[in-house]
Amino acid sequence: MRIAVTIFLTDETITPVRLARELEQRGFAGLYLPEHTHIPVERTSPYPAGGELPREYGRTLDPFVALGQAAAVTGLLGLGTGITLAAQHDPIDLAKQIATLDHLSGGRFTLGVGFGWNVEEAADHGVEWRTRRALVRDRIGLMRALWADEPTAYEGEFGSVRASTAYPKPVQKPRGPVSGPRTLVGGAAGPKLFADICAYADGWLPIGGRGLTEALPALRSAWADAGRDPAALQVVPYAVRPSAGKLEHFAELGVEEVVAQLPPAGETEVLRALDALQPFVDGQGS
């Protein structure tokens, strides 16, 4: 099983370059970074995990800039977002960022897409909360028009683009209804999420991985009903705190990659956390 990591990189933590080099040397599969543009001080959105919102949420580095640094000092390490708040981006600009990072990294980028939880943050970007899922789907459609091999126009509910010359292109070729880099959708299990995954993604990025035994049959059924190749579905548990038993359970469910959570800390603490994860990377975890 491939072991990747995620971390809230901030202005106070280990740097992207130091971490990426360490991950590649140790044989980790990838580095996934979260995104928050800002955290409004006056807000009513509760922190999904409960309690006070941790300090790092308001200090996160831009994931595309940080992953660009990571790409420049590695050759094999996977690079991903967990997740990109696509509704909060101009899709033409975002398409360029994604395609550039994927091109420069040799196709190592995974686009983790999500819908967000902070209503106030999204509102400052002009996002109407009740339509954010439809907006994300529209953003994906527009970006894929720009990634097409031939100039392709797109007219959507929330945006449009003329048939255009737009390079570079993402490395991975189209597969089924999906084009562009590997795309995973984050969110809680349910018919709406599974419909989105089947429509425009390669799979699911479930936080923590709890409840997969119950949820996966429903996702696989929706996937088959959509005419997707059963063997192509990817499920990547995210922000996991691994144990041998947990990883064995995931493997029994057909999971091939897990993203472990690192602390949002300085170099000494992060390297200590990597030491603890190393046995799982080496296949000797207990």
CSV table of N, CA and C in Angstrom, one decimal, residues 131-206:
chain,number,residue,atom,x,y,z
A,131,THR,N,-25.6,26.7,-3.9
A,131,THR,CA,-25.3,26.2,-5.2
A,131,THR,C,-23.8,25.9,-5.4
A,132,ARG,N,-23.1,25.7,-4.3
A,132,ARG,CA,-21.7,25.5,-4.5
A,132,ARG,C,-21.3,24.2,-5.2
A,133,ARG,N,-22.1,23.2,-4.9
A,133,ARG,CA,-21.8,21.9,-5.6
A,133,ARG,C,-21.9,22.0,-7.1
A,134,ALA,N,-23.0,22.6,-7.5
A,134,ALA,CA,-23.2,22.8,-9.0
A,134,ALA,C,-22.2,23.7,-9.5
A,135,LEU,N,-21.7,24.7,-8.8
A,135,LEU,CA,-20.7,25.6,-9.2
A,135,LEU,C,-19.4,24.9,-9.4
A,136,VAL,N,-19.0,24.0,-8.5
A,136,VAL,CA,-17.8,23.2,-8.6
A,136,VAL,C,-17.8,22.4,-9.9
A,137,ARG,N,-19.0,21.7,-10.1
A,137,ARG,CA,-19.1,20.9,-11.3
A,137,ARG,C,-18.9,21.7,-12.6
A,138,ASP,N,-19.5,22.9,-12.5
A,138,ASP,CA,-19.4,23.8,-13.7
A,138,ASP,C,-17.9,24.2,-13.9
A,139,ARG,N,-17.2,24.5,-12.8
A,139,ARG,CA,-15.8,24.9,-12.9
A,139,ARG,C,-15.0,23.8,-13.5
A,140,ILE,N,-15.3,22.6,-13.1
A,140,ILE,CA,-14.5,21.4,-13.7
A,140,ILE,C,-14.8,21.3,-15.2
A,141,GLY,N,-16.0,21.5,-15.6
A,141,GLY,CA,-16.4,21.4,-17.0
A,141,GLY,C,-15.6,22.5,-17.8
A,142,LEU,N,-15.6,23.7,-17.3
A,142,LEU,CA,-14.9,24.8,-18.0
A,142,LEU,C,-13.4,24.5,-18.1
A,143,MET,N,-12.8,24.1,-17.0
A,143,MET,CA,-11.4,23.8,-17.0
A,143,MET,C,-11.0,22.7,-18.0
A,144,ARG,N,-11.9,21.7,-18.1
A,144,ARG,CA,-11.6,20.6,-19.0
A,144,ARG,C,-11.8,21.0,-20.5
A,145,ALA,N,-12.6,22.0,-20.7
A,145,ALA,CA,-12.6,22.6,-22.1
A,145,ALA,C,-11.3,23.2,-22.5
A,146,LEU,N,-10.7,23.9,-21.5
A,146,LEU,CA,-9.4,24.5,-21.8
A,146,LEU,C,-8.3,23.5,-21.9
A,147,TRP,N,-8.4,22.3,-21.2
A,147,TRP,CA,-7.4,21.3,-21.3
A,147,TRP,C,-7.6,20.4,-22.5
A,148,ALA,N,-8.7,20.5,-23.3
A,148,ALA,CA,-8.9,19.7,-24.4
A,148,ALA,C,-7.8,19.9,-25.5
A,149,ASP,N,-7.6,18.8,-26.3
A,149,ASP,CA,-6.5,18.9,-27.3
A,149,ASP,C,-6.8,19.9,-28.4
A,150,GLU,N,-8.1,20.1,-28.7
A,150,GLU,CA,-8.4,21.1,-29.7
A,150,GLU,C,-9.2,22.3,-29.0
A,151,PRO,N,-9.1,23.5,-29.5
A,151,PRO,CA,-9.9,24.6,-28.9
A,151,PRO,C,-11.3,24.3,-28.8
A,152,THR,N,-11.8,24.4,-27.6
A,152,THR,CA,-13.2,23.9,-27.2
A,152,THR,C,-13.9,25.0,-26.4
A,153,ALA,N,-15.1,25.4,-26.9
A,153,ALA,CA,-15.9,26.4,-26.1
A,153,ALA,C,-16.6,25.7,-25.0
A,154,TYR,N,-17.0,26.4,-24.0
A,154,TYR,CA,-17.8,25.9,-22.9
A,154,TYR,C,-18.8,27.0,-22.5
A,155,GLU,N,-20.0,26.6,-22.3
A,155,GLU,CA,-21.1,27.5,-21.9
A,155,GLU,C,-21.8,26.8,-20.7
A,156,GLY,N,-21.6,27.3,-19.5
A,156,GLY,CA,-22.2,26.6,-18.3
A,156,GLY,C,-23.1,27.5,-17.6
A,157,GLU,N,-23.7,27.0,-16.5
A,157,GLU,CA,-24.6,27.8,-15.7
A,157,GLU,C,-24.0,29.0,-15.0
A,158,PHE,N,-22.7,28.8,-14.7
A,158,PHE,CA,-22.0,29.8,-13.9
A,158,PHE,C,-20.9,30.5,-14.6
A,159,GLY,N,-20.5,30.0,-15.8
A,159,GLY,CA,-19.3,30.6,-16.5
A,159,GLY,C,-19.2,30.0,-17.9
A,160,SER,N,-18.4,30.7,-18.7
A,160,SER,CA,-18.2,30.3,-20.0
A,160,SER,C,-16.8,30.7,-20.5
A,161,VAL,N,-16.4,30.0,-21.5
A,161,VAL,CA,-15.1,30.4,-22.1
A,161,VAL,C,-15.2,30.1,-23.6
A,162,ARG,N,-14.6,31.0,-24.4
A,162,ARG,CA,-14.5,30.8,-25.9
A,162,ARG,C,-13.6,29.7,-26.2
A,163,ALA,N,-13.7,29.1,-27.4
A,163,ALA,CA,-12.7,28.2,-27.9
A,163,ALA,C,-11.4,28.9,-27.9
A,164,SER,N,-10.4,28.3,-27.2
A,164,SER,CA,-9.2,29.0,-27.0
A,164,SER,C,-7.9,28.1,-27.1
A,165,THR,N,-6.8,28.8,-27.4
A,165,THR,CA,-5.5,28.1,-27.3
A,165,THR,C,-5.1,28.2,-25.9
A,166,ALA,N,-4.8,27.1,-25.2
A,166,ALA,CA,-4.5,27.1,-23.8
A,166,ALA,C,-3.5,26.0,-23.5
A,167,TYR,N,-2.3,26.4,-23.3
A,167,TYR,CA,-1.2,25.4,-23.0
A,167,TYR,C,-0.5,25.9,-21.7
A,168,PRO,N,0.2,25.0,-21.0
A,168,PRO,CA,0.4,23.5,-21.3
A,168,PRO,C,-0.9,22.7,-21.0
A,169,LYS,N,-0.9,21.5,-21.5
A,169,LYS,CA,-2.0,20.6,-21.2
A,169,LYS,C,-1.5,19.6,-20.0
A,170,PRO,N,-2.5,19.2,-19.2
A,170,PRO,CA,-2.2,18.1,-18.3
A,170,PRO,C,-1.6,16.9,-19.0
A,171,VAL,N,-0.8,16.1,-18.2
A,171,VAL,CA,-0.1,15.0,-18.8
A,171,VAL,C,-1.1,13.8,-19.1
A,172,GLN,N,-1.9,13.5,-18.1
A,172,GLN,CA,-2.7,12.3,-18.2
A,172,GLN,C,-3.8,12.4,-19.3
A,173,LYS,N,-4.0,11.4,-20.1
A,173,LYS,CA,-5.0,11.4,-21.2
A,173,LYS,C,-6.4,11.2,-20.6
A,174,PRO,N,-7.4,11.5,-21.4
A,174,PRO,CA,-8.8,11.3,-21.0
A,174,PRO,C,-9.1,9.9,-20.7
A,175,ARG,N,-10.0,9.6,-19.7
A,175,ARG,CA,-10.4,8.3,-19.4
A,175,ARG,C,-11.9,8.4,-19.0
A,176,GLY,N,-12.7,7.7,-19.8
A,176,GLY,CA,-14.2,7.8,-19.6
A,176,GLY,C,-14.6,9.3,-19.7
A,177,PRO,N,-15.4,9.8,-18.8
A,177,PRO,CA,-15.8,11.2,-18.8
A,177,PRO,C,-14.8,12.1,-18.2
A,178,VAL,N,-13.7,11.7,-17.8
A,178,VAL,CA,-12.7,12.4,-17.0
A,178,VAL,C,-11.5,12.8,-17.9
A,179,SER,N,-11.0,14.0,-17.8
A,179,SER,CA,-9.8,14.4,-18.4
A,179,SER,C,-9.0,15.3,-17.4
A,180,GLY,N,-7.8,15.6,-17.8
A,180,GLY,CA,-6.9,16.3,-16.8
A,180,GLY,C,-6.2,15.4,-15.8
A,181,PRO,N,-5.7,16.0,-14.8
A,181,PRO,CA,-4.9,15.2,-13.8
A,181,PRO,C,-5.9,14.3,-13.0
A,182,ARG,N,-5.3,13.3,-12.4
A,182,ARG,CA,-6.1,12.5,-11.5
A,182,ARG,C,-6.9,13.3,-10.6
A,183,THR,N,-8.2,13.1,-10.5
A,183,THR,CA,-9.2,13.9,-9.8
A,183,THR,C,-9.9,13.1,-8.8
A,184,LEU,N,-9.8,13.5,-7.5
A,184,LEU,CA,-10.5,12.9,-6.4
A,184,LEU,C,-11.4,13.9,-5.7
A,185,VAL,N,-12.6,13.5,-5.3
A,185,VAL,CA,-13.6,14.4,-4.7
A,185,VAL,C,-13.6,14.1,-3.2
A,186,GLY,N,-13.5,15.1,-2.4
A,186,GLY,CA,-13.6,14.9,-0.9
A,186,GLY,C,-15.0,15.2,-0.5
A,187,GLY,N,-15.4,14.7,0.6
A,187,GLY,CA,-16.7,14.9,1.2
A,187,GLY,C,-17.3,13.7,1.9
A,188,ALA,N,-18.4,14.0,2.6
A,188,ALA,CA,-19.1,12.9,3.3
A,188,ALA,C,-19.9,12.0,2.4
A,189,ALA,N,-20.0,10.7,2.7
A,189,ALA,CA,-20.7,9.8,1.8
A,189,ALA,C,-22.2,10.2,1.7
A,190,GLY,N,-22.7,9.9,0.5
A,190,GLY,CA,-24.1,10.2,0.2
A,190,GLY,C,-24.4,10.3,-1.3
A,191,PRO,N,-25.6,10.2,-1.6
A,191,PRO,CA,-26.0,10.2,-3.1
A,191,PRO,C,-25.4,11.4,-3.9
A,192,LYS,N,-25.5,12.6,-3.3
A,192,LYS,CA,-25.0,13.8,-4.0
A,192,LYS,C,-23.5,13.7,-4.3
A,193,LEU,N,-22.8,13.3,-3.2
A,193,LEU,CA,-21.3,13.2,-3.4
A,193,LEU,C,-21.0,12.1,-4.4
A,194,PHE,N,-21.6,11.0,-4.3
A,194,PHE,CA,-21.3,9.9,-5.2
A,194,PHE,C,-21.7,10.2,-6.7
A,195,ALA,N,-22.8,11.0,-6.9
A,195,ALA,CA,-23.1,11.4,-8.2
A,195,ALA,C,-22.0,12.3,-8.8
A,196,ASP,N,-21.5,13.2,-8.0
A,196,ASP,CA,-20.4,14.1,-8.4
A,196,ASP,C,-19.1,13.2,-8.8
A,197,ILE,N,-18.8,12.3,-7.9
A,197,ILE,CA,-17.6,11.4,-8.2
A,197,ILE,C,-17.8,10.7,-9.5
A,198,CYS,N,-18.9,10.1,-9.7
A,198,CYS,CA,-19.2,9.4,-11.0
A,198,CYS,C,-19.2,10.2,-12.2
A,199,ALA,N,-19.6,11.5,-12.0
A,199,ALA,CA,-19.7,12.4,-13.2
A,199,ALA,C,-18.4,13.0,-13.7
A,200,TYR,N,-17.5,13.3,-12.7
A,200,TYR,CA,-16.3,14.0,-13.2
A,200,TYR,C,-15.0,13.7,-12.5
A,201,ALA,N,-14.9,12.5,-11.8
A,201,ALA,CA,-13.7,12.2,-11.0
A,201,ALA,C,-13.3,10.8,-11.2
A,202,ASP,N,-12.1,10.6,-10.7
A,202,ASP,CA,-11.5,9.2,-10.7
A,202,ASP,C,-11.8,8.5,-9.4
A,203,GLY,N,-12.3,9.2,-8.4
A,203,GLY,CA,-12.5,8.5,-7.1
A,203,GLY,C,-12.8,9.5,-6.0
A,204,TRP,N,-12.7,8.9,-4.8
A,204,TRP,CA,-13.2,9.6,-3.6
A,204,TRP,C,-12.0,9.8,-2.6
A,205,LEU,N,-12.0,10.9,-1.9
A,205,LEU,CA,-11.0,11.3,-0.9
A,205,LEU,C,-11.7,11.4,0.5
A,206,PRO,N,-12.1,10.3,1.1
A,206,PRO,CA,-12.8,10.4,2.4
A,206,PRO,C,-11.9,10.7,3.6
